[in-house]
Amino acid sequence: GIFYSGMYEYDTKYAYVTIPVAQRFFNYRDNAITSIEVRLTDVDRSDAVTAEVTRIVAPHHLQVRDWKQLNQNLFRALKLEKLMIFLLLTVAIIVASFSIVATLLLLVTEKGREIAVLKAMGASDGFITRVFLAVGTLIGVVGALLGVTGALITCLVMQKVGIPLDPEVYYIERLPVTISPGDYALVFVTAVAICLAAATFPAWLAGRLRPVEGLRFG
């Protein structure tokens, strides 16, 4: 019979026969085998099980490999892809942060009179700087929350509905979607940090504004 597993790599490379037939095909003696596969109900326990099996078969000089070692090239490629996506996303956030710089610089120019009045009433340079830093941080937090929330909703929809793929190209027939809270937290913190850094220069300029200059040109 012909089987279809949905994994292109399996469907094109594997054939299943009984052990006696395989032994006759490879000219092995009776009861001779090349490997034993063990399937776990929890794939995350593969490291512990591999270590235990290695300890048991060590006197026989047998090699034990788990699914991570068998597919290490794939996982290495996925790890590199994940890193590149994070770097590209970071660059996109940095480019977007330029709009925060322009907005705050415009705000400093428009609020020059108000800043001058506050300084004339005793507000310190540090206070004015912190106010504009707070504004930049608020913009970053709101933007990051909207972005993360939109991404989470999109992933949930993709996880529920599913996106079909060509198994001959991607080896799988559906796009797998895994939601990792750590990744969302990392993106959120990075976005807020970049926005805070972008707000530093306009906030510093606002703090250095002299009351006379603000009243003169405000």
C-alpha positions as a printed NumPy array, in Angstrom:
array([[  0.   ,   0.   ,   0.   ],
       [  0.944,   3.647,  -0.307],
       [  0.894,   5.778,   2.824],
       [  0.687,   9.548,   3.142],
       [  1.988,  11.091,   6.353],
       [  1.807,  14.754,   5.329],
       [  5.592,  15.101,   5.708],
       [  7.148,  15.312,   2.251],
       [ 10.555,  14.158,   3.48 ],
       [  9.052,  11.001,   4.988],
       [  6.756,  10.276,   2.07 ],
       [  9.603,  10.388,  -0.476],
       [ 12.296,   8.534,   1.495],
       [ 10.676,   5.894,   3.695],
       [  9.173,   2.499,   2.95 ],
       [  7.824,   0.147,   5.61 ],
       [  8.285,  -3.615,   5.545],
       [  8.345,  -6.33 ,   8.134],
       [ 11.625,  -7.035,   9.947],
       [ 12.165, -10.494,   8.33 ],
       [ 11.733,  -8.975,   4.849],
       [ 14.218,  -6.196,   5.664],
       [ 16.706,  -8.722,   7.028],
       [ 16.532, -10.779,   3.837],
       [ 16.817,  -7.632,   1.693],
       [ 20.018,  -6.466,   3.47 ],
       [ 21.398, -10.002,   3.842],
       [ 21.343,  -9.845,   7.647],
       [ 21.245, -12.937,   9.785],
       [ 18.18 , -13.73 ,  11.867],
       [ 17.433, -11.302,  14.715],
       [ 20.02 ,  -8.791,  13.4  ],
       [ 18.903,  -5.15 ,  13.332],
       [ 20.567,  -1.822,  12.661],
       [ 18.661,   0.408,  15.052],
       [ 15.846,   0.671,  17.557],
       [ 13.502,   3.654,  17.702],
       [ 11.755,   4.705,  20.902],
       [  8.697,   6.963,  20.813],
       [  7.879,   9.133,  23.818],
       [  4.534,  10.558,  24.816],
       [  6.309,  13.765,  25.906],
       [  8.929,  14.925,  23.383],
       [ 10.377,  17.41 ,  25.864],
       [ 11.687,  14.506,  27.967],
       [ 13.95 ,  13.312,  25.168],
       [ 17.104,  14.714,  26.792],
       [ 16.558,  12.813,  30.048],
       [ 15.559,   9.591,  28.267],
       [ 18.54 ,   9.836,  25.893],
       [ 20.919,  10.229,  28.827],
       [ 19.412,   7.22 ,  30.587],
       [ 19.491,   5.018,  27.47 ],
       [ 23.089,   6.089,  26.794],
       [ 24.058,   5.001,  30.283],
       [ 22.423,   1.612,  29.777],
       [ 23.943,   0.823,  26.369],
       [ 27.354,   2.379,  27.046],
       [ 29.059,  -1.029,  27.616],
       [ 27.93 ,  -2.141,  24.135],
       [ 29.371,   0.971,  22.396],
       [ 26.062,   1.866,  20.767],
       [ 25.181,   5.337,  19.563],
       [ 22.087,   7.038,  20.959],
       [ 20.59 ,  10.089,  19.24 ],
       [ 17.361,  11.908,  19.938],
       [ 15.131,  13.859,  17.552],
       [ 17.015,  17.086,  18.255],
       [ 20.325,  15.578,  17.161],
       [ 18.811,  13.941,  14.102],
       [ 17.386,  17.297,  12.937],
       [ 20.094,  19.591,  14.273],
       [ 20.73 ,  21.199,  10.871],
       [ 17.065,  22.154,  10.61 ],
       [ 16.985,  23.566,  14.139],
       [ 20.205,  25.478,  13.529],
       [ 18.683,  27.031,  10.411],
       [ 15.484,  27.911,  12.288],
       [ 17.501,  29.492,  15.104],
       [ 19.428,  31.616,  12.61 ],
       [ 16.172,  32.589,  10.888],
       [ 14.663,  33.593,  14.23 ],
       [ 17.704,  35.748,  14.998],
       [ 17.525,  37.457,  11.608],
       [ 13.809,  38.148,  12.028],
       [ 14.493,  39.715,  15.43 ],
       [ 17.268,  41.885,  13.961],
       [ 15.037,  42.995,  11.074],
       [ 12.248,  43.791,  13.51 ],
       [ 14.696,  45.79 ,  15.634],
       [ 15.785,  47.797,  12.585],
       [ 12.132,  48.456,  11.724],
       [ 11.479,  49.703,  15.251],
       [ 14.563,  51.956,  15.098],
       [ 13.341,  53.463,  11.811],
       [  9.886,  53.959,  13.321],
       [ 11.452,  55.639,  16.371],
       [ 12.652,  58.462,  14.113],
       [  9.049,  59.645,  13.979],
       [  9.094,  59.871,  17.789],
       [ 12.221,  62.032,  17.59 ],
       [ 10.571,  64.313,  15.012],
       [  7.339,  64.498,  17.031],
       [  9.119,  65.408,  20.259],
       [ 11.349,  67.954,  18.538],
       [  8.236,  69.578,  17.088],
       [  6.615,  69.43 ,  20.518],
       [  9.632,  71.154,  22.088],
       [  9.38 ,  73.904,  19.476],
       [  5.613,  74.326,  19.919],
       [  5.747,  74.25 ,  23.718],
       [  8.734,  76.556,  24.036],
       [  6.685,  79.26 ,  25.775],
       [  5.153,  76.753,  28.228],
       [  8.591,  75.327,  29.008],
       [  9.92 ,  78.829,  29.598],
       [  7.035,  79.636,  31.932],
       [  7.608,  76.435,  33.914],
       [ 11.297,  77.209,  34.243],
       [ 10.548,  80.777,  35.269],
       [  8.315,  79.335,  38.013],
       [ 11.187,  77.186,  39.288],
       [ 11.049,  73.971,  37.254],
       [ 14.503,  72.411,  36.915],
       [ 16.17 ,  71.182,  33.754],
       [ 15.891,  67.619,  35.024],
       [ 12.138,  67.979,  35.579],
       [ 11.543,  69.183,  32.021],
       [ 13.758,  66.399,  30.678],
       [ 11.851,  63.778,  32.646],
       [  8.527,  65.12 ,  31.363],
       [  9.559,  64.672,  27.732],
       [ 11.124,  61.295,  28.5  ],
       [  7.796,  60.263,  30.011],
       [  5.992,  61.401,  26.858],
       [  8.372,  59.403,  24.646],
       [  8.062,  56.348,  26.888],
       [  4.261,  56.631,  26.827],
       [  4.296,  56.711,  23.03 ],
       [  6.558,  53.649,  23.   ],
       [  4.435,  51.706,  25.491],
       [  1.179,  52.44 ,  23.649],
       [  2.727,  51.567,  20.275],
       [  4.336,  48.39 ,  21.605],
       [  1.089,  47.291,  23.26 ],
       [ -0.856,  47.831,  20.05 ],
       [  1.754,  45.965,  18.025],
       [  2.073,  43.03 ,  20.431],
       [ -1.701,  42.768,  20.822],
       [ -2.204,  42.806,  17.054],
       [  0.485,  40.157,  16.601],
       [ -1.038,  37.973,  19.323],
       [ -4.514,  38.197,  17.79 ],
       [ -3.083,  37.38 ,  14.349],
       [ -1.224,  34.337,  15.709],
       [ -4.316,  33.105,  17.535],
       [ -6.355,  33.368,  14.333],
       [ -3.631,  31.578,  12.354],
       [ -3.445,  28.896,  15.043],
       [ -7.202,  28.405,  14.945],
       [ -7.798,  28.579,  11.202],
       [ -4.476,  27.273,   9.912],
       [ -2.566,  28.252,   6.783],
       [ -2.013,  25.473,   4.216],
       [  1.465,  25.009,   2.747],
       [  2.811,  23.033,  -0.181],
       [  4.398,  19.944,   1.441],
       [  6.716,  19.469,  -1.532],
       [  8.329,  22.823,  -0.735],
       [  8.01 ,  23.221,   3.04 ],
       [  7.931,  19.506,   4.081],
       [  4.734,  20.156,   6.076],
       [  1.176,  20.774,   4.943],
       [  0.189,  23.425,   7.497],
       [  2.007,  26.409,   8.955],
       [  2.804,  25.652,  12.618],
       [  2.13 ,  28.524,  15.023],
       [  3.552,  28.537,  18.547],
       [  2.894,  31.444,  20.907],
       [  5.871,  32.12 ,  23.175],
       [  5.269,  34.683,  25.962],
       [  9.029,  35.197,  26.283],
       [  9.34 ,  36.329,  22.671],
       [  6.448,  38.76 ,  23.05 ],
       [  7.977,  40.159,  26.245],
       [ 11.379,  40.545,  24.548],
       [  9.871,  42.42 ,  21.596],
       [  7.831,  44.653,  23.916],
       [ 10.806,  45.55 ,  26.144],
       [ 13.066,  46.151,  23.132],
       [ 10.501,  48.423,  21.471],
       [  9.98 ,  50.491,  24.63 ],
       [ 13.746,  50.735,  25.199],
       [ 14.341,  51.961,  21.634],
       [ 11.55 ,  54.534,  21.973],
       [ 12.995,  55.712,  25.283],
       [ 16.421,  56.087,  23.678],
       [ 14.854,  58.005,  20.784],
       [ 13.18 ,  60.406,  23.218],
       [ 16.429,  61.151,  25.064],
       [ 17.79 ,  63.767,  22.643],
       [ 14.576,  65.864,  22.333],
       [ 14.12 ,  65.66 ,  26.116],
       [ 17.682,  66.851,  26.615],
       [ 17.073,  69.803,  24.275],
       [ 13.877,  70.666,  26.14 ],
       [ 15.758,  70.643,  29.439],
       [ 18.447,  72.967,  28.08 ],
       [ 15.929,  75.522,  26.771],
       [ 16.478,  78.86 ,  28.482],
       [ 13.392,  80.758,  29.7  ],
       [ 14.41 ,  83.934,  27.828],
       [ 14.736,  82.05 ,  24.531],
       [ 11.376,  80.357,  25.051],
       [  9.576,  83.609,  25.8  ],
       [ 11.304,  85.407,  22.961],
       [ 10.568,  82.887,  20.24 ],
       [  7.461,  81.225,  21.742]])
